[in-house]
Coordinates of C-alpha atoms in Angstrom, one line a residue:
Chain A
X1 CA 24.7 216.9 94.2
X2 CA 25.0 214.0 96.5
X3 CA 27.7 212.1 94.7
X4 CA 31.1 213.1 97.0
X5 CA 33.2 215.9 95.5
X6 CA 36.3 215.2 93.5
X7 CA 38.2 217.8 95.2
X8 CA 37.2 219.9 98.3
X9 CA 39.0 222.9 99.3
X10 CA 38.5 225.0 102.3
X11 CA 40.3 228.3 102.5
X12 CA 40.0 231.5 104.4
X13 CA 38.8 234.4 103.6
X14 CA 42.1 236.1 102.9
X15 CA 42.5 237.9 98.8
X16 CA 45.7 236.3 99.2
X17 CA 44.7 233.1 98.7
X18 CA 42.8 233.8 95.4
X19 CA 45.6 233.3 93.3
X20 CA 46.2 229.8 94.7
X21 CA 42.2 229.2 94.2
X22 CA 42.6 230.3 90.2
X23 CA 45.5 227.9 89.5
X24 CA 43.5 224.8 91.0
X25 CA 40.2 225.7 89.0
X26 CA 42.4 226.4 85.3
X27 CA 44.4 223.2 86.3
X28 CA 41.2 221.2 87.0
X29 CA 39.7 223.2 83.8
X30 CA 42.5 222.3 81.5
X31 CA 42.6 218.4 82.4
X32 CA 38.7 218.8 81.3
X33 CA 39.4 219.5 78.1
X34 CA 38.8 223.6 78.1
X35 CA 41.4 225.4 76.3
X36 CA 43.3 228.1 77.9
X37 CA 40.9 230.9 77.4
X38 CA 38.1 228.9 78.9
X39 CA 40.1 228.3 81.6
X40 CA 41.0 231.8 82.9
X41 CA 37.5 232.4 82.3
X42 CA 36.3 230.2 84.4
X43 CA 39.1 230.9 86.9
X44 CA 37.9 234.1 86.7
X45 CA 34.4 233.2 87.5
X46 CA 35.3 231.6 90.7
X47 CA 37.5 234.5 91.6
X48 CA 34.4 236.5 91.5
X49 CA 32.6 234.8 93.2
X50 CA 35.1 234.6 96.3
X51 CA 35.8 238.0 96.1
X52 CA 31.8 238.5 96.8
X53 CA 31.8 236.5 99.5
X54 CA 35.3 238.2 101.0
X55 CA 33.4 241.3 100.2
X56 CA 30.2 241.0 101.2
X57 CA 29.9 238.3 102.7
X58 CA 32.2 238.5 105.5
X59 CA 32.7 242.2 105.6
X60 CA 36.2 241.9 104.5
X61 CA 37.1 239.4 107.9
X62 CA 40.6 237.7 106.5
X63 CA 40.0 234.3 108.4
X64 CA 36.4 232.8 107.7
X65 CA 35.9 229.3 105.8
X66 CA 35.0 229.0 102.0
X67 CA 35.0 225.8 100.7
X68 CA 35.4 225.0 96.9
X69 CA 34.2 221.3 95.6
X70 CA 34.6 220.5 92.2
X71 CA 33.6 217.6 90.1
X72 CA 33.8 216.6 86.1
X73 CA 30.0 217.3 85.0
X74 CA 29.2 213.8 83.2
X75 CA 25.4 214.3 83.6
X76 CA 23.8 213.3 80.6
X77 CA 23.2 214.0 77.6
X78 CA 25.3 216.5 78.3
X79 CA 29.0 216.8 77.4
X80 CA 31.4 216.6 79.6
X81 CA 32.0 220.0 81.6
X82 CA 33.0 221.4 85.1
X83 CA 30.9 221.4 88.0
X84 CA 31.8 223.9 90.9
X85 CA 30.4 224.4 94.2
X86 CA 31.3 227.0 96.5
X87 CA 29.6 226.9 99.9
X88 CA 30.8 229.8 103.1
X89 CA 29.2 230.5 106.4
X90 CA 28.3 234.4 105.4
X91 CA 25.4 236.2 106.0
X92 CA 22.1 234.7 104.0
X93 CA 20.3 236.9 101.4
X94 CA 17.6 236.1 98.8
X95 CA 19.4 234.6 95.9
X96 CA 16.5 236.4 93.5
X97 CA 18.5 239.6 94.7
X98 CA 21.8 238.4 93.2
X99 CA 21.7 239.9 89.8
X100 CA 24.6 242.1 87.6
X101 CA 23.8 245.5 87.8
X102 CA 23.4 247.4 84.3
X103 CA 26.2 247.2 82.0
X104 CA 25.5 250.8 80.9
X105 CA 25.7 252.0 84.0
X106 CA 30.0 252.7 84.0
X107 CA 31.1 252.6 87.3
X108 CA 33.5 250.9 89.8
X109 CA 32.3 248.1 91.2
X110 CA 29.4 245.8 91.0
X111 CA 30.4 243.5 87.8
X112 CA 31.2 240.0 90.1
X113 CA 27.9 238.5 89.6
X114 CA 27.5 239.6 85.8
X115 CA 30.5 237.7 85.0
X116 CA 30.1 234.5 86.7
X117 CA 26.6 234.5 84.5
X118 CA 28.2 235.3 81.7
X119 CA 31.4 232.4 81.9
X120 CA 29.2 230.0 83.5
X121 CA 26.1 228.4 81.6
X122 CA 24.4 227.2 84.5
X123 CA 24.3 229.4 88.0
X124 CA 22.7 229.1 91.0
X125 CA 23.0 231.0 94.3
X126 CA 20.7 229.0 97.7
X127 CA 20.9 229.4 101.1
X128 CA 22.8 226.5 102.9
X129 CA 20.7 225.1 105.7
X130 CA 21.8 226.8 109.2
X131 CA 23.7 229.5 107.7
X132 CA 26.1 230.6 104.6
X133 CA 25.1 230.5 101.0
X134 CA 26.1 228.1 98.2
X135 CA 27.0 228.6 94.4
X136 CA 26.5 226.2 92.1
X137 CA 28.0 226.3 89.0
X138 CA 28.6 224.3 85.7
X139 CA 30.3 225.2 82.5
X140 CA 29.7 222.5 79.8
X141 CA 33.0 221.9 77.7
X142 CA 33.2 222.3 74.1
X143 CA 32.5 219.7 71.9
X144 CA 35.5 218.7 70.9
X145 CA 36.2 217.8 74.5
X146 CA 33.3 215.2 74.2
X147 CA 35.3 212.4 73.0
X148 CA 37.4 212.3 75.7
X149 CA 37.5 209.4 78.0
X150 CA 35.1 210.9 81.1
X151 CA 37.2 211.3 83.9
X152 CA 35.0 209.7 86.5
X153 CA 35.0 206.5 84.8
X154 CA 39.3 206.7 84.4
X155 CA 39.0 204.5 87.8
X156 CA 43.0 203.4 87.2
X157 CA 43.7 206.6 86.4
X158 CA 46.0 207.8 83.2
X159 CA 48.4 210.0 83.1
Chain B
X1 CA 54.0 255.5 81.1
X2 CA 52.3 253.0 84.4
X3 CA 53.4 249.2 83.4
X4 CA 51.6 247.0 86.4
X5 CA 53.1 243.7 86.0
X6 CA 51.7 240.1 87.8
X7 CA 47.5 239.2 88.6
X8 CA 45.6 242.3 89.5
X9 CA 43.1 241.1 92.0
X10 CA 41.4 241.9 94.8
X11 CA 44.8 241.5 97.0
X12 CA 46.8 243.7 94.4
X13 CA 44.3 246.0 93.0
X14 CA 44.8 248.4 96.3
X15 CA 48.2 249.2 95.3
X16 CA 47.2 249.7 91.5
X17 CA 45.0 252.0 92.8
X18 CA 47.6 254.1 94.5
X19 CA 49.8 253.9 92.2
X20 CA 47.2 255.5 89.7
X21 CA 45.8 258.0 92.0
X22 CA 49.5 259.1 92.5
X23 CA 49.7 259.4 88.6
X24 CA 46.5 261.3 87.9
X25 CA 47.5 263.9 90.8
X26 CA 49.7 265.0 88.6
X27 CA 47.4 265.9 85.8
X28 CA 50.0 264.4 83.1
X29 CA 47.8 265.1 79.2
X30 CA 48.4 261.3 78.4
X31 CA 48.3 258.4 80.9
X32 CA 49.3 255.3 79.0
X33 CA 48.9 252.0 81.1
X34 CA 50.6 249.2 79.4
X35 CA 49.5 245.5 80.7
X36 CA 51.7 243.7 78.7
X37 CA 53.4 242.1 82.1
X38 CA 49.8 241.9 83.6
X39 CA 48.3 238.0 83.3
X40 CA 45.1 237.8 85.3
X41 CA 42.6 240.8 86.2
X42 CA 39.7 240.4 87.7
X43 CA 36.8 242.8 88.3
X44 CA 38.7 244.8 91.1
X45 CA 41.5 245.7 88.3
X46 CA 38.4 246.8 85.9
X47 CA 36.9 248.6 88.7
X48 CA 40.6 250.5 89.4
X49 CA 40.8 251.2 85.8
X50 CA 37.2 252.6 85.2
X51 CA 37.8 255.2 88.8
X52 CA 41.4 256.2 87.2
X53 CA 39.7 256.8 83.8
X54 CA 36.6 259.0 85.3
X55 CA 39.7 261.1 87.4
X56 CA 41.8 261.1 84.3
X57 CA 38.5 262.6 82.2
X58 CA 37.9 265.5 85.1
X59 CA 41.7 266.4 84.7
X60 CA 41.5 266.2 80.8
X61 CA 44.2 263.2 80.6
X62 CA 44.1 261.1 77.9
X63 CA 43.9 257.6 79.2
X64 CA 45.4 254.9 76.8
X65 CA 45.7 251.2 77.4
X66 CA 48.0 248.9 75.7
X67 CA 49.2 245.8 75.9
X68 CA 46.7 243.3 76.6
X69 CA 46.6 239.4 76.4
X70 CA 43.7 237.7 75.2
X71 CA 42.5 236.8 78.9
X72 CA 43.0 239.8 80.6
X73 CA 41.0 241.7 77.4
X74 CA 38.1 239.0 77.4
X75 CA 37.1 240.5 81.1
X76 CA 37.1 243.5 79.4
X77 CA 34.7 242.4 77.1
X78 CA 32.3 240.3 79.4
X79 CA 31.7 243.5 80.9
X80 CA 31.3 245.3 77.8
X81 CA 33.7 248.2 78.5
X82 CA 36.1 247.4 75.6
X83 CA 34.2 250.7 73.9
X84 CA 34.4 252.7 77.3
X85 CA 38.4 252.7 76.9
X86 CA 41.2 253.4 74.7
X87 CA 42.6 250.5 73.9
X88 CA 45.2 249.3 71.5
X89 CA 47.3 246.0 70.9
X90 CA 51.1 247.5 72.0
X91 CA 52.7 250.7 72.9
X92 CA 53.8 251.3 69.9
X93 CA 50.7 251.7 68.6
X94 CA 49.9 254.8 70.1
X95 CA 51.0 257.9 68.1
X96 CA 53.4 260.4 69.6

């Protein structure tokens, strides 16, 4: 994705801040033409995904960057959708090692990457060149959502 | 009763958790954990909930929860544990 972001966030590290990080994405989500549910899903997805990276990625440190870019998804012929990025400077690991652990295994823990597969319909975990990783992922809206004017066209903006 | 209210998250799922380890100490027979004030959870909250309900099996405690909205009961079911708990729509639902 080459085309410049939307909207590009960069936050620390901190769980604090993942409320803050929920109420852009549903916002974002909602002007997209997801309904609620869809929203908080994929508010949840990106939640799960920072928490990972708070988690794993930086051992818990409170103050290292995450950035979150977001654009509508207008690729055709798909119908209009959400397209998130989020990129951090955390240790690299082989994204083919990034998979949900068994469902039918009941235990704490573990469920983060299951759930952003299961909300988003298109996921990708790379390495960023230098260091960090980067998540990329879409979730196509509903069809009813496909009449709407496309956002990136609504140059002169409406309210 | 334990009635968590606000987004249980990964900054707020610590003190759910102490606040259920502090419950299940106490061996009660029924633990009932209504989310009816709870908005948000995300995977941390599940993960809380799933530790409190292997504790609350060891001790014999039944573990009831109540009270969910429809987003915080869809994590539930992405993650397929809506058949691992007790779950009904309100408290007062569950019989005496």
């Amino acid at each position: 994705m080459t085309q410049r972001p939307h909207i590009r966030v960069e936050l620390l590290s901190n769980p604090i801040y993942l409320s803050g990080a929920r109420e852009l994405v549903g916002s974002v989500s909602r002007r997209l033409g997801f309904d609620d549910l869809q929203c908080s899903k994929i508010a949840l997805a990106v939640d799960e995904a920072l928490c990972n990276i708070i988690r794993h990625g930086y051992n818990r440190q409170p103050d290292k960057p995450i950035w979150i870019s977001i654009w509508p998804d207008v690729t055709e012929p798909q119908p209009l959708g959400i397209r998130l990025v989020i990129e951090d400077e955390a240790r690299q690991v082989d994204p083919s090692t990034l998979k949900g652990r068994a469902l039918d295994d009941i235990r704490p823990g573990g469920l983060g990457v299951h759930i952003i597969r299961e909300v988003m319909d298109e996921v990708t975990f790379a390495k960023r060149n230098g260091k960090g990783m980067r998540l990329t992922m879409v979730k196509h809206a509903p069809h009813t959502a496909c009449t709407r004017k496309k956002p990136a066209q609504d140059a002169k903006g409406s309210p | 009763m334990v009635s968590p209210e606000g987004d249980i998250d990964m900054h707020r799922s610590p003190e759910f958790r102490n606040v259920l380890r502090g419950v299940n100490e106490k061996k009660p027979k029924r633990l009932i954990i209504n989310l009816e004030k709870v908005g948000y959870m995300d995977s941390s909250g599940l993960a809380t909930l799933v530790e409190c309900m292997r504790t609350a099996k060891n001790n014999k405690t039944e573990m009831i929860l109540c009270g969910m909205n429809d987003r915080v009961r869809a994590i539930f079911e992405i993650a397929r544990l809506d058949q691992f708990f007790i779950i009904v729509p309100t408290v007062d639902d569950i019989a005496v």
